[in-house]
Short mmCIF file of N, CA and C in Angstrom, two decimals:
data_model
loop_
_atom_site.label_atom_id
_atom_site.label_comp_id
_atom_site.label_asym_id
_atom_site.label_seq_id
_atom_site.Cartn_x
_atom_site.Cartn_y
_atom_site.Cartn_z
N MET A 1 -67.28 41.36 -28.10
CA MET A 1 -65.95 40.90 -28.46
C MET A 1 -65.89 40.60 -29.95
N ALA A 2 -64.69 40.59 -30.52
CA ALA A 2 -64.55 40.38 -31.95
C ALA A 2 -63.54 39.27 -32.22
N TYR A 3 -63.56 38.77 -33.47
CA TYR A 3 -62.58 37.75 -33.86
C TYR A 3 -61.16 38.20 -33.54
N SER A 4 -60.89 39.47 -33.77
CA SER A 4 -59.53 39.99 -33.59
C SER A 4 -59.06 39.93 -32.15
N GLU A 5 -59.98 39.76 -31.21
CA GLU A 5 -59.62 39.69 -29.79
C GLU A 5 -59.56 38.25 -29.28
N ALA A 6 -59.79 37.30 -30.16
CA ALA A 6 -59.83 35.89 -29.75
C ALA A 6 -58.45 35.41 -29.30
N THR A 7 -58.47 34.50 -28.34
CA THR A 7 -57.26 33.80 -27.91
C THR A 7 -57.58 32.31 -27.87
N PHE A 8 -56.55 31.49 -27.97
CA PHE A 8 -56.81 30.05 -27.93
C PHE A 8 -57.35 29.59 -26.58
N PRO A 9 -56.89 30.13 -25.45
CA PRO A 9 -57.52 29.74 -24.19
C PRO A 9 -59.02 30.05 -24.15
N GLU A 10 -59.42 31.19 -24.70
CA GLU A 10 -60.85 31.53 -24.75
C GLU A 10 -61.61 30.57 -25.65
N LEU A 11 -61.03 30.23 -26.80
CA LEU A 11 -61.70 29.30 -27.72
C LEU A 11 -61.88 27.94 -27.07
N LYS A 12 -60.90 27.53 -26.27
CA LYS A 12 -61.01 26.25 -25.58
C LYS A 12 -62.09 26.31 -24.50
N THR A 13 -62.10 27.39 -23.73
CA THR A 13 -63.07 27.52 -22.64
C THR A 13 -64.50 27.65 -23.15
N LYS A 14 -64.70 28.48 -24.16
CA LYS A 14 -66.05 28.76 -24.65
C LYS A 14 -66.61 27.66 -25.54
N TYR A 15 -65.73 27.07 -26.39
CA TYR A 15 -66.23 26.18 -27.43
C TYR A 15 -65.57 24.80 -27.46
N GLY A 16 -64.60 24.59 -26.58
CA GLY A 16 -63.90 23.31 -26.59
C GLY A 16 -62.97 23.13 -27.77
N ILE A 17 -62.58 24.25 -28.40
CA ILE A 17 -61.69 24.19 -29.57
C ILE A 17 -60.24 24.17 -29.11
N LEU A 18 -59.52 23.17 -29.59
CA LEU A 18 -58.11 23.01 -29.25
C LEU A 18 -57.24 23.45 -30.42
N GLN A 19 -55.98 23.68 -30.15
CA GLN A 19 -55.03 24.02 -31.20
C GLN A 19 -53.88 23.02 -31.18
N ASP A 20 -53.35 22.72 -32.34
CA ASP A 20 -52.18 21.85 -32.43
C ASP A 20 -51.49 22.13 -33.75
N TYR A 21 -50.27 21.64 -33.86
CA TYR A 21 -49.48 21.83 -35.08
C TYR A 21 -49.32 20.50 -35.79
N GLN A 22 -49.39 20.55 -37.11
CA GLN A 22 -49.30 19.33 -37.91
C GLN A 22 -48.85 19.72 -39.31
N ASN A 23 -48.13 18.82 -39.95
CA ASN A 23 -47.84 19.01 -41.37
C ASN A 23 -49.10 18.65 -42.14
N LEU A 24 -49.72 19.62 -42.80
CA LEU A 24 -50.98 19.39 -43.49
C LEU A 24 -50.80 18.80 -44.88
N GLY A 25 -49.57 18.60 -45.30
CA GLY A 25 -49.30 17.90 -46.56
C GLY A 25 -49.39 18.75 -47.81
N PHE A 26 -49.47 20.06 -47.67
CA PHE A 26 -49.61 20.91 -48.85
C PHE A 26 -48.36 20.96 -49.71
N GLU A 27 -47.23 20.55 -49.15
CA GLU A 27 -46.01 20.57 -49.97
C GLU A 27 -46.09 19.59 -51.13
N PHE A 28 -47.02 18.64 -51.04
CA PHE A 28 -47.17 17.65 -52.11
C PHE A 28 -48.22 18.07 -53.15
N VAL A 29 -48.86 19.20 -52.93
CA VAL A 29 -49.89 19.67 -53.86
C VAL A 29 -49.23 20.16 -55.15
N GLN A 30 -49.86 19.85 -56.26
CA GLN A 30 -49.33 20.25 -57.56
C GLN A 30 -49.39 21.76 -57.75
N GLU A 31 -48.35 22.31 -58.35
CA GLU A 31 -48.34 23.74 -58.65
C GLU A 31 -49.41 24.08 -59.69
N SER A 32 -49.87 25.31 -59.64
CA SER A 32 -50.89 25.78 -60.58
C SER A 32 -50.26 26.76 -61.56
N LYS A 33 -50.62 26.64 -62.82
CA LYS A 33 -50.09 27.55 -63.82
C LYS A 33 -50.69 28.94 -63.63
N LEU A 34 -49.84 29.95 -63.68
CA LEU A 34 -50.29 31.32 -63.46
C LEU A 34 -50.66 31.98 -64.78
N SER A 35 -51.67 32.80 -64.73
CA SER A 35 -51.99 33.60 -65.91
C SER A 35 -51.02 34.78 -65.99
N GLN A 36 -50.83 35.29 -67.18
CA GLN A 36 -49.98 36.46 -67.34
C GLN A 36 -50.56 37.64 -66.57
N ARG A 37 -51.86 37.71 -66.53
CA ARG A 37 -52.53 38.80 -65.81
C ARG A 37 -52.18 38.79 -64.33
N LEU A 38 -52.22 37.62 -63.71
CA LEU A 38 -51.86 37.53 -62.29
C LEU A 38 -50.41 37.90 -62.08
N GLN A 39 -49.52 37.37 -62.90
CA GLN A 39 -48.10 37.65 -62.72
C GLN A 39 -47.82 39.15 -62.83
N GLU A 40 -48.46 39.80 -63.79
CA GLU A 40 -48.28 41.24 -63.95
C GLU A 40 -48.85 42.00 -62.75
N ASP A 41 -50.02 41.58 -62.28
CA ASP A 41 -50.62 42.24 -61.12
C ASP A 41 -49.74 42.12 -59.88
N ILE A 42 -49.16 40.94 -59.67
CA ILE A 42 -48.29 40.74 -58.51
C ILE A 42 -47.01 41.54 -58.67
N ASP A 43 -46.44 41.56 -59.85
CA ASP A 43 -45.23 42.36 -60.09
C ASP A 43 -45.51 43.84 -59.83
N ASP A 44 -46.66 44.31 -60.29
CA ASP A 44 -47.03 45.70 -60.04
C ASP A 44 -47.23 45.94 -58.55
N GLY A 45 -47.87 44.97 -57.87
CA GLY A 45 -48.11 45.11 -56.44
C GLY A 45 -46.83 45.17 -55.63
N LYS A 46 -45.85 44.37 -56.01
CA LYS A 46 -44.57 44.38 -55.30
C LYS A 46 -43.86 45.72 -55.43
N ALA A 47 -44.15 46.44 -56.51
CA ALA A 47 -43.51 47.74 -56.73
C ALA A 47 -44.19 48.86 -55.94
N MET A 48 -45.34 48.56 -55.35
CA MET A 48 -46.08 49.56 -54.58
C MET A 48 -45.58 49.60 -53.14
N PRO A 49 -45.82 50.72 -52.43
CA PRO A 49 -45.42 50.81 -51.03
C PRO A 49 -46.40 50.05 -50.13
N VAL A 50 -46.23 48.73 -50.05
CA VAL A 50 -47.17 47.90 -49.30
C VAL A 50 -46.75 47.83 -47.83
N VAL A 51 -47.01 48.91 -47.12
CA VAL A 51 -46.57 49.01 -45.73
C VAL A 51 -47.73 48.90 -44.74
N SER A 52 -48.94 48.75 -45.25
CA SER A 52 -50.10 48.61 -44.36
C SER A 52 -50.87 47.35 -44.72
N GLU A 53 -51.70 46.90 -43.78
CA GLU A 53 -52.53 45.72 -44.03
C GLU A 53 -53.46 45.94 -45.21
N LYS A 54 -54.02 47.14 -45.30
CA LYS A 54 -54.93 47.46 -46.40
C LYS A 54 -54.21 47.39 -47.74
N ALA A 55 -53.00 47.96 -47.80
CA ALA A 55 -52.24 47.95 -49.06
C ALA A 55 -51.89 46.53 -49.46
N LYS A 56 -51.50 45.71 -48.50
CA LYS A 56 -51.17 44.31 -48.81
C LYS A 56 -52.39 43.58 -49.36
N SER A 57 -53.55 43.82 -48.74
CA SER A 57 -54.76 43.16 -49.21
C SER A 57 -55.11 43.59 -50.63
N GLU A 58 -54.99 44.87 -50.91
CA GLU A 58 -55.39 45.39 -52.22
C GLU A 58 -54.40 45.02 -53.33
N PHE A 59 -53.09 45.16 -53.05
CA PHE A 59 -52.09 45.04 -54.10
C PHE A 59 -51.53 43.63 -54.28
N LEU A 60 -51.53 42.83 -53.22
CA LEU A 60 -50.89 41.51 -53.31
C LEU A 60 -51.84 40.35 -53.06
N LEU A 61 -52.87 40.55 -52.27
CA LEU A 61 -53.79 39.44 -51.98
C LEU A 61 -54.98 39.42 -52.93
N ALA A 62 -55.59 40.57 -53.16
CA ALA A 62 -56.77 40.60 -54.04
C ALA A 62 -56.50 40.01 -55.43
N PRO A 63 -55.34 40.28 -56.06
CA PRO A 63 -55.09 39.66 -57.37
C PRO A 63 -55.07 38.13 -57.31
N ILE A 64 -54.56 37.58 -56.22
CA ILE A 64 -54.52 36.12 -56.07
C ILE A 64 -55.93 35.56 -56.00
N PHE A 65 -56.79 36.21 -55.23
CA PHE A 65 -58.16 35.69 -55.08
C PHE A 65 -59.01 35.96 -56.32
N ARG A 66 -58.71 37.03 -57.04
CA ARG A 66 -59.41 37.24 -58.31
C ARG A 66 -59.07 36.13 -59.30
N GLU A 67 -57.80 35.74 -59.31
CA GLU A 67 -57.38 34.64 -60.18
C GLU A 67 -58.10 33.35 -59.78
N LEU A 68 -58.19 33.10 -58.48
CA LEU A 68 -58.88 31.90 -58.00
C LEU A 68 -60.34 31.92 -58.42
N GLN A 69 -60.97 33.09 -58.33
CA GLN A 69 -62.37 33.23 -58.75
C GLN A 69 -62.53 32.98 -60.24
N ARG A 70 -61.60 33.51 -61.06
CA ARG A 70 -61.68 33.31 -62.51
C ARG A 70 -61.58 31.83 -62.87
N LYS A 71 -60.73 31.12 -62.15
CA LYS A 71 -60.53 29.70 -62.44
C LYS A 71 -61.69 28.84 -61.93
N ASN A 72 -62.43 29.38 -60.98
CA ASN A 72 -63.48 28.59 -60.32
C ASN A 72 -64.77 29.41 -60.25
N PRO A 73 -65.53 29.46 -61.33
CA PRO A 73 -66.77 30.25 -61.33
C PRO A 73 -67.84 29.69 -60.39
N ASN A 74 -67.58 28.51 -59.82
CA ASN A 74 -68.54 27.90 -58.89
C ASN A 74 -68.42 28.45 -57.47
N ILE A 75 -67.47 29.36 -57.22
CA ILE A 75 -67.30 29.91 -55.88
C ILE A 75 -67.61 31.41 -55.90
N THR A 76 -67.77 31.96 -54.70
CA THR A 76 -67.89 33.41 -54.55
C THR A 76 -66.89 33.86 -53.50
N LEU A 77 -66.15 34.89 -53.83
CA LEU A 77 -65.18 35.48 -52.91
C LEU A 77 -65.78 36.73 -52.29
N PHE A 78 -65.70 36.82 -50.96
CA PHE A 78 -66.16 38.00 -50.24
C PHE A 78 -64.97 38.65 -49.56
N SER A 79 -64.91 39.96 -49.61
CA SER A 79 -63.80 40.69 -49.01
C SER A 79 -64.34 41.83 -48.15
N GLY A 80 -63.89 41.86 -46.88
CA GLY A 80 -64.24 42.96 -46.01
C GLY A 80 -65.71 43.06 -45.66
N ILE A 81 -66.40 41.92 -45.58
CA ILE A 81 -67.83 41.90 -45.25
C ILE A 81 -68.01 41.36 -43.83
N SER A 82 -68.86 42.03 -43.07
CA SER A 82 -69.12 41.59 -41.69
C SER A 82 -69.67 40.17 -41.67
N PHE A 83 -69.20 39.40 -40.70
CA PHE A 83 -69.63 38.01 -40.55
C PHE A 83 -69.93 37.80 -39.07
N ASN A 84 -71.15 38.10 -38.69
CA ASN A 84 -71.55 38.08 -37.29
C ASN A 84 -72.58 36.98 -37.05
N LEU A 85 -72.29 36.10 -36.11
CA LEU A 85 -73.28 35.08 -35.74
C LEU A 85 -74.31 35.71 -34.81
N LYS A 86 -75.57 35.54 -35.13
CA LYS A 86 -76.64 36.24 -34.41
C LYS A 86 -76.68 35.92 -32.93
N ASN A 87 -76.44 34.68 -32.58
CA ASN A 87 -76.63 34.26 -31.19
C ASN A 87 -75.33 34.13 -30.41
N ASP A 88 -74.28 34.79 -30.90
CA ASP A 88 -72.98 34.68 -30.23
C ASP A 88 -72.26 36.02 -30.31
N LYS A 89 -72.16 36.70 -29.18
CA LYS A 89 -71.53 38.02 -29.16
C LYS A 89 -70.02 37.95 -29.33
N PHE A 90 -69.46 36.76 -29.17
CA PHE A 90 -68.01 36.60 -29.31
C PHE A 90 -67.62 36.44 -30.77
N LEU A 91 -68.41 35.72 -31.52
CA LEU A 91 -68.08 35.44 -32.93
C LEU A 91 -68.65 36.54 -33.81
N GLN A 92 -67.94 37.66 -33.80
CA GLN A 92 -68.34 38.86 -34.51
C GLN A 92 -67.11 39.49 -35.16
N GLY A 93 -67.32 40.12 -36.31
CA GLY A 93 -66.21 40.84 -36.92
C GLY A 93 -66.22 40.76 -38.43
N THR A 94 -65.10 41.18 -39.02
CA THR A 94 -65.00 41.29 -40.47
C THR A 94 -63.75 40.57 -40.95
N PRO A 95 -63.86 39.33 -41.39
CA PRO A 95 -62.71 38.63 -41.97
C PRO A 95 -62.24 39.35 -43.24
N ASP A 96 -60.97 39.24 -43.53
CA ASP A 96 -60.44 39.90 -44.73
C ASP A 96 -60.98 39.27 -46.00
N PHE A 97 -60.99 37.94 -46.04
CA PHE A 97 -61.51 37.23 -47.21
C PHE A 97 -62.27 35.99 -46.75
N MET A 98 -63.40 35.72 -47.41
CA MET A 98 -64.17 34.50 -47.19
C MET A 98 -64.49 33.89 -48.55
N ILE A 99 -64.52 32.57 -48.61
CA ILE A 99 -64.87 31.89 -49.85
C ILE A 99 -66.06 30.97 -49.60
N SER A 100 -67.08 31.13 -50.43
CA SER A 100 -68.28 30.30 -50.37
C SER A 100 -68.32 29.36 -51.56
N ALA A 101 -68.85 28.17 -51.34
CA ALA A 101 -68.99 27.19 -52.43
C ALA A 101 -70.30 27.39 -53.18
N ARG A 102 -70.74 28.63 -53.29
CA ARG A 102 -71.92 28.98 -54.08
C ARG A 102 -71.52 30.07 -55.07
N PRO A 103 -71.92 29.94 -56.33
CA PRO A 103 -71.48 30.90 -57.34
C PRO A 103 -72.28 32.19 -57.35
N ARG A 104 -71.58 33.29 -57.64
CA ARG A 104 -72.19 34.58 -57.96
C ARG A 104 -73.24 35.00 -56.93
N ARG A 105 -72.85 35.05 -55.68
CA ARG A 105 -73.77 35.48 -54.63
C ARG A 105 -73.47 36.93 -54.23
N ALA A 106 -74.52 37.71 -54.01
CA ALA A 106 -74.35 39.08 -53.55
C ALA A 106 -74.19 39.14 -52.04
N ASN A 107 -74.80 38.19 -51.34
CA ASN A 107 -74.72 38.12 -49.89
C ASN A 107 -74.04 36.82 -49.47
N VAL A 108 -73.48 36.85 -48.28
CA VAL A 108 -72.77 35.68 -47.78
C VAL A 108 -73.74 34.52 -47.62
N GLU A 109 -73.42 33.39 -48.24
CA GLU A 109 -74.25 32.20 -48.15
C GLU A 109 -73.39 30.98 -47.82
N ALA A 110 -73.97 30.06 -47.09
CA ALA A 110 -73.29 28.79 -46.80
C ALA A 110 -73.27 27.94 -48.07
N PRO A 111 -72.29 27.06 -48.16
CA PRO A 111 -71.25 26.80 -47.18
C PRO A 111 -70.02 27.69 -47.39
N ILE A 112 -69.55 28.27 -46.30
CA ILE A 112 -68.27 28.97 -46.28
C ILE A 112 -67.21 27.91 -45.99
N PHE A 113 -66.17 27.85 -46.79
CA PHE A 113 -65.18 26.80 -46.57
C PHE A 113 -63.76 27.29 -46.37
N CYS A 114 -63.53 28.59 -46.50
CA CYS A 114 -62.18 29.09 -46.29
C CYS A 114 -62.23 30.54 -45.83
N MET A 115 -61.44 30.86 -44.81
CA MET A 115 -61.30 32.22 -44.30
C MET A 115 -59.83 32.60 -44.37
N VAL A 116 -59.55 33.82 -44.80
CA VAL A 116 -58.16 34.28 -44.89
C VAL A 116 -58.02 35.59 -44.13
N GLU A 117 -57.03 35.63 -43.27
CA GLU A 117 -56.78 36.81 -42.45
C GLU A 117 -55.43 37.41 -42.83
N ALA A 118 -55.43 38.69 -43.17
CA ALA A 118 -54.21 39.41 -43.52
C ALA A 118 -53.69 40.15 -42.30
N LYS A 119 -52.41 40.04 -42.05
CA LYS A 119 -51.79 40.73 -40.93
C LYS A 119 -50.63 41.57 -41.43
N ASN A 120 -50.44 42.70 -40.81
CA ASN A 120 -49.31 43.55 -41.19
C ASN A 120 -48.06 43.18 -40.42
N GLY A 121 -48.23 42.59 -39.25
CA GLY A 121 -47.09 42.22 -38.43
C GLY A 121 -46.83 40.73 -38.44
N SER A 122 -46.67 40.16 -37.26
CA SER A 122 -46.37 38.74 -37.13
C SER A 122 -47.57 37.89 -37.55
N ILE A 123 -47.30 36.87 -38.35
CA ILE A 123 -48.36 35.95 -38.77
C ILE A 123 -48.98 35.26 -37.55
N GLU A 124 -48.13 34.91 -36.60
CA GLU A 124 -48.62 34.18 -35.43
C GLU A 124 -49.72 34.94 -34.69
N GLU A 125 -49.70 36.26 -34.78
CA GLU A 125 -50.72 37.07 -34.11
C GLU A 125 -52.12 36.80 -34.67
N GLY A 126 -52.18 36.25 -35.87
CA GLY A 126 -53.47 36.02 -36.50
C GLY A 126 -54.02 34.62 -36.34
N PHE A 127 -53.28 33.71 -35.71
CA PHE A 127 -53.73 32.32 -35.64
C PHE A 127 -55.05 32.17 -34.89
N ALA A 128 -55.13 32.75 -33.70
CA ALA A 128 -56.36 32.61 -32.90
C ALA A 128 -57.53 33.32 -33.58
N GLN A 129 -57.27 34.46 -34.19
CA GLN A 129 -58.32 35.18 -34.90
C GLN A 129 -58.87 34.35 -36.05
N CYS A 130 -57.98 33.76 -36.84
CA CYS A 130 -58.41 32.92 -37.96
C CYS A 130 -59.14 31.68 -37.44
N ALA A 131 -58.65 31.12 -36.34
CA ALA A 131 -59.31 29.94 -35.76
C ALA A 131 -60.75 30.27 -35.36
N ALA A 132 -60.95 31.44 -34.76
CA ALA A 132 -62.31 31.85 -34.38
C ALA A 132 -63.18 32.02 -35.62
N GLU A 133 -62.60 32.55 -36.69
CA GLU A 133 -63.37 32.77 -37.93
C GLU A 133 -63.78 31.45 -38.58
N ILE A 134 -62.86 30.49 -38.63
CA ILE A 134 -63.23 29.23 -39.28
C ILE A 134 -64.20 28.42 -38.41
N TYR A 135 -64.10 28.57 -37.10
CA TYR A 135 -65.10 27.94 -36.24
C TYR A 135 -66.47 28.58 -36.47
N ALA A 136 -66.50 29.91 -36.58
CA ALA A 136 -67.76 30.60 -36.86
C ALA A 136 -68.34 30.16 -38.20
N ALA A 137 -67.47 29.93 -39.18
CA ALA A 137 -67.94 29.46 -40.50
C ALA A 137 -68.62 28.11 -40.37
N ARG A 138 -68.06 27.23 -39.56
CA ARG A 138 -68.69 25.92 -39.36
C ARG A 138 -70.07 26.06 -38.73
N ILE A 139 -70.17 26.89 -37.69
CA ILE A 139 -71.46 27.09 -37.03
C ILE A 139 -72.47 27.69 -38.00
N PHE A 140 -72.03 28.66 -38.78
CA PHE A 140 -72.90 29.27 -39.79
C PHE A 140 -73.39 28.23 -40.79
N ASN A 141 -72.48 27.38 -41.25
CA ASN A 141 -72.87 26.33 -42.19
C ASN A 141 -73.90 25.38 -41.58
N GLN A 142 -73.68 25.01 -40.33
CA GLN A 142 -74.62 24.12 -39.66
C GLN A 142 -76.00 24.76 -39.54
N GLU A 143 -76.03 26.03 -39.20
CA GLU A 143 -77.30 26.73 -39.06
C GLU A 143 -78.04 26.81 -40.40
N MET A 144 -77.28 26.87 -41.48
CA MET A 144 -77.86 26.96 -42.83
C MET A 144 -78.05 25.58 -43.47
N LYS A 145 -77.92 24.51 -42.66
CA LYS A 145 -78.10 23.14 -43.13
C LYS A 145 -77.08 22.74 -44.20
N GLU A 146 -75.87 23.28 -44.06
CA GLU A 146 -74.74 22.92 -44.93
C GLU A 146 -73.60 22.47 -44.01
N PRO A 147 -73.70 21.30 -43.42
CA PRO A 147 -72.79 20.91 -42.33
C PRO A 147 -71.40 20.47 -42.81
N TYR A 148 -70.65 21.41 -43.38
CA TYR A 148 -69.27 21.12 -43.74
C TYR A 148 -68.44 21.11 -42.46
N GLU A 149 -67.87 19.99 -42.12
CA GLU A 149 -67.17 19.85 -40.85
C GLU A 149 -65.73 20.33 -40.92
N THR A 150 -65.11 20.22 -42.09
CA THR A 150 -63.72 20.64 -42.24
C THR A 150 -63.69 22.00 -42.93
N ILE A 151 -63.10 22.97 -42.26
CA ILE A 151 -63.01 24.33 -42.78
C ILE A 151 -61.54 24.74 -42.78
N TYR A 152 -61.12 25.36 -43.86
CA TYR A 152 -59.73 25.82 -43.97
C TYR A 152 -59.62 27.30 -43.66
N GLY A 153 -58.42 27.69 -43.29
CA GLY A 153 -58.11 29.10 -43.08
C GLY A 153 -56.67 29.36 -43.46
N ALA A 154 -56.33 30.62 -43.53
CA ALA A 154 -54.94 31.00 -43.79
C ALA A 154 -54.68 32.35 -43.14
N VAL A 155 -53.46 32.50 -42.68
CA VAL A 155 -53.01 33.79 -42.16
C VAL A 155 -51.78 34.18 -42.98
N THR A 156 -51.76 35.42 -43.43
CA THR A 156 -50.67 35.85 -44.30
C THR A 156 -50.33 37.32 -44.06
N ASN A 157 -49.06 37.64 -44.25
CA ASN A 157 -48.63 39.04 -44.29
C ASN A 157 -48.41 39.47 -45.74
N ALA A 158 -48.96 38.70 -46.65
CA ALA A 158 -48.88 38.87 -48.12
C ALA A 158 -47.64 38.21 -48.70
N TYR A 159 -46.60 38.05 -47.91
CA TYR A 159 -45.37 37.42 -48.40
C TYR A 159 -45.22 35.99 -47.89
N ASP A 160 -45.59 35.76 -46.63
CA ASP A 160 -45.57 34.43 -46.02
C ASP A 160 -47.01 34.01 -45.73
N TRP A 161 -47.28 32.72 -45.93
CA TRP A 161 -48.61 32.17 -45.69
C TRP A 161 -48.51 30.96 -44.77
N VAL A 162 -49.42 30.86 -43.81
CA VAL A 162 -49.59 29.66 -42.99
C VAL A 162 -51.06 29.25 -43.08
N PHE A 163 -51.28 27.97 -43.37
CA PHE A 163 -52.65 27.46 -43.51
C PHE A 163 -53.09 26.76 -42.23
N LEU A 164 -54.40 26.82 -41.98
CA LEU A 164 -55.02 26.19 -40.83
C LEU A 164 -56.16 25.30 -41.32
N LYS A 165 -56.51 24.33 -40.51
CA LYS A 165 -57.64 23.45 -40.83
C LYS A 165 -58.38 23.09 -39.56
N LEU A 166 -59.68 23.37 -39.55
CA LEU A 166 -60.53 22.95 -38.43
C LEU A 166 -61.13 21.60 -38.76
N GLU A 167 -60.80 20.63 -37.92
CA GLU A 167 -61.28 19.26 -38.11
C GLU A 167 -61.66 18.71 -36.75
N GLY A 168 -62.91 18.28 -36.60
CA GLY A 168 -63.35 17.89 -35.26
C GLY A 168 -63.34 19.11 -34.36
N ASN A 169 -62.75 18.96 -33.18
CA ASN A 169 -62.67 20.10 -32.27
C ASN A 169 -61.26 20.68 -32.21
N THR A 170 -60.44 20.39 -33.24
CA THR A 170 -59.05 20.85 -33.25
C THR A 170 -58.77 21.73 -34.45
N VAL A 171 -58.14 22.86 -34.20
CA VAL A 171 -57.61 23.69 -35.27
C VAL A 171 -56.15 23.30 -35.47
N TRP A 172 -55.88 22.71 -36.63
CA TRP A 172 -54.52 22.30 -36.96
C TRP A 172 -53.82 23.44 -37.69
N ILE A 173 -52.66 23.82 -37.19
CA ILE A 173 -51.85 24.87 -37.80
C ILE A 173 -50.70 24.20 -38.53
N ASP A 174 -50.57 24.49 -39.80
CA ASP A 174 -49.55 23.84 -40.62
C ASP A 174 -48.15 24.20 -40.14
N LYS A 175 -47.29 23.21 -40.06
CA LYS A 175 -45.90 23.44 -39.68
C LYS A 175 -45.10 24.08 -40.81
N GLU A 176 -45.61 23.96 -42.03
CA GLU A 176 -44.92 24.52 -43.19
C GLU A 176 -45.42 25.93 -43.48
N ARG A 177 -44.51 26.75 -43.99
CA ARG A 177 -44.89 28.06 -44.50
C ARG A 177 -44.72 28.06 -46.01
N PHE A 178 -45.55 28.86 -46.66
CA PHE A 178 -45.45 29.02 -48.11
C PHE A 178 -45.32 30.50 -48.42
N PHE A 179 -44.74 30.78 -49.58
CA PHE A 179 -44.26 32.14 -49.81
C PHE A 179 -44.74 32.70 -51.14
N LEU A 180 -44.88 34.02 -51.18
CA LEU A 180 -45.34 34.69 -52.39
C LEU A 180 -44.40 34.44 -53.56
N ASN A 181 -43.10 34.30 -53.28
CA ASN A 181 -42.17 34.06 -54.38
C ASN A 181 -42.23 32.62 -54.89
N GLU A 182 -43.11 31.82 -54.31
CA GLU A 182 -43.43 30.48 -54.82
C GLU A 182 -44.91 30.46 -55.23
N LEU A 183 -45.30 31.47 -56.00
CA LEU A 183 -46.72 31.69 -56.29
C LEU A 183 -47.41 30.51 -56.96
N PRO A 184 -46.77 29.79 -57.90
CA PRO A 184 -47.45 28.62 -58.47
C PRO A 184 -47.83 27.57 -57.41
N LYS A 185 -46.96 27.38 -56.42
CA LYS A 185 -47.28 26.45 -55.33
C LYS A 185 -48.43 26.99 -54.49
N LEU A 186 -48.37 28.27 -54.17
CA LEU A 186 -49.41 28.89 -53.36
C LEU A 186 -50.77 28.81 -54.06
N MET A 187 -50.80 29.09 -55.35
CA MET A 187 -52.05 28.98 -56.10
C MET A 187 -52.52 27.53 -56.17
N GLY A 188 -51.58 26.61 -56.24
CA GLY A 188 -51.94 25.20 -56.25
C GLY A 188 -52.63 24.78 -54.96
N ILE A 189 -52.16 25.30 -53.83
CA ILE A 189 -52.77 24.97 -52.54
C ILE A 189 -54.19 25.53 -52.46
N LEU A 190 -54.35 26.78 -52.86
CA LEU A 190 -55.69 27.38 -52.85
C LEU A 190 -56.64 26.62 -53.78
N GLN A 191 -56.13 26.21 -54.94
CA GLN A 191 -56.95 25.44 -55.86
C GLN A 191 -57.32 24.08 -55.26
N TYR A 192 -56.38 23.46 -54.58
CA TYR A 192 -56.64 22.18 -53.92
C TYR A 192 -57.77 22.34 -52.89
N ILE A 193 -57.72 23.41 -52.12
CA ILE A 193 -58.76 23.64 -51.11
C ILE A 193 -60.12 23.81 -51.78
N VAL A 194 -60.17 24.60 -52.85
CA VAL A 194 -61.43 24.79 -53.57
C VAL A 194 -61.99 23.46 -54.05
N GLU A 195 -61.12 22.61 -54.56
CA GLU A 195 -61.58 21.35 -55.15
C GLU A 195 -62.14 20.38 -54.11
N GLN A 196 -61.82 20.58 -52.84
CA GLN A 196 -62.40 19.74 -51.80
C GLN A 196 -63.90 19.99 -51.64
N TYR A 197 -64.36 21.13 -52.16
CA TYR A 197 -65.75 21.53 -51.92
C TYR A 197 -66.57 21.64 -53.19
N LYS A 198 -66.05 21.15 -54.29
CA LYS A 198 -66.83 21.15 -55.53
C LYS A 198 -67.90 20.07 -55.45
N ASP A 199 -69.09 20.40 -55.92
CA ASP A 199 -70.20 19.43 -55.92
C ASP A 199 -69.90 18.28 -56.87
#
């Protein structure tokens, strides 16, 4: 089985993971100043025929994460890399984006603190998949002696974003949505998440 096949009932049965909705408070996060490079990349991306998940990831999401990486050399961004837990056939697959709190790594290393899943259709279709990925990140961190208990996630169709947070045995899904046309706010939220994991 793969992350993409996860459902919340299965996550509850197998791992005791619950789901709930909550305002995660990101609307109060300070906006982040955008570089001219990012703004130009996003403008160029919007002009492209972004009709597939791959196109959205390449033209609209990758520039955002490159900007985040430039601002935070203490992290490593991974894209399209398999993330399979050795002792769990259910927690297998390839998240679209993963962020580690270790700089300049060639291979995935703990602690992983954020997973992002890109969807071409309904964002809601990605909630359980992202929940499985952030739970797997916690288990991976624990196995690597980096016991980060709170892990963030996001599901996006490149234009709308919904953030998730695994805390305890509950995956909290934010009641608020954030949008590409509010990019300074969106970058501010991602920066806020990064800052929770700085040494």
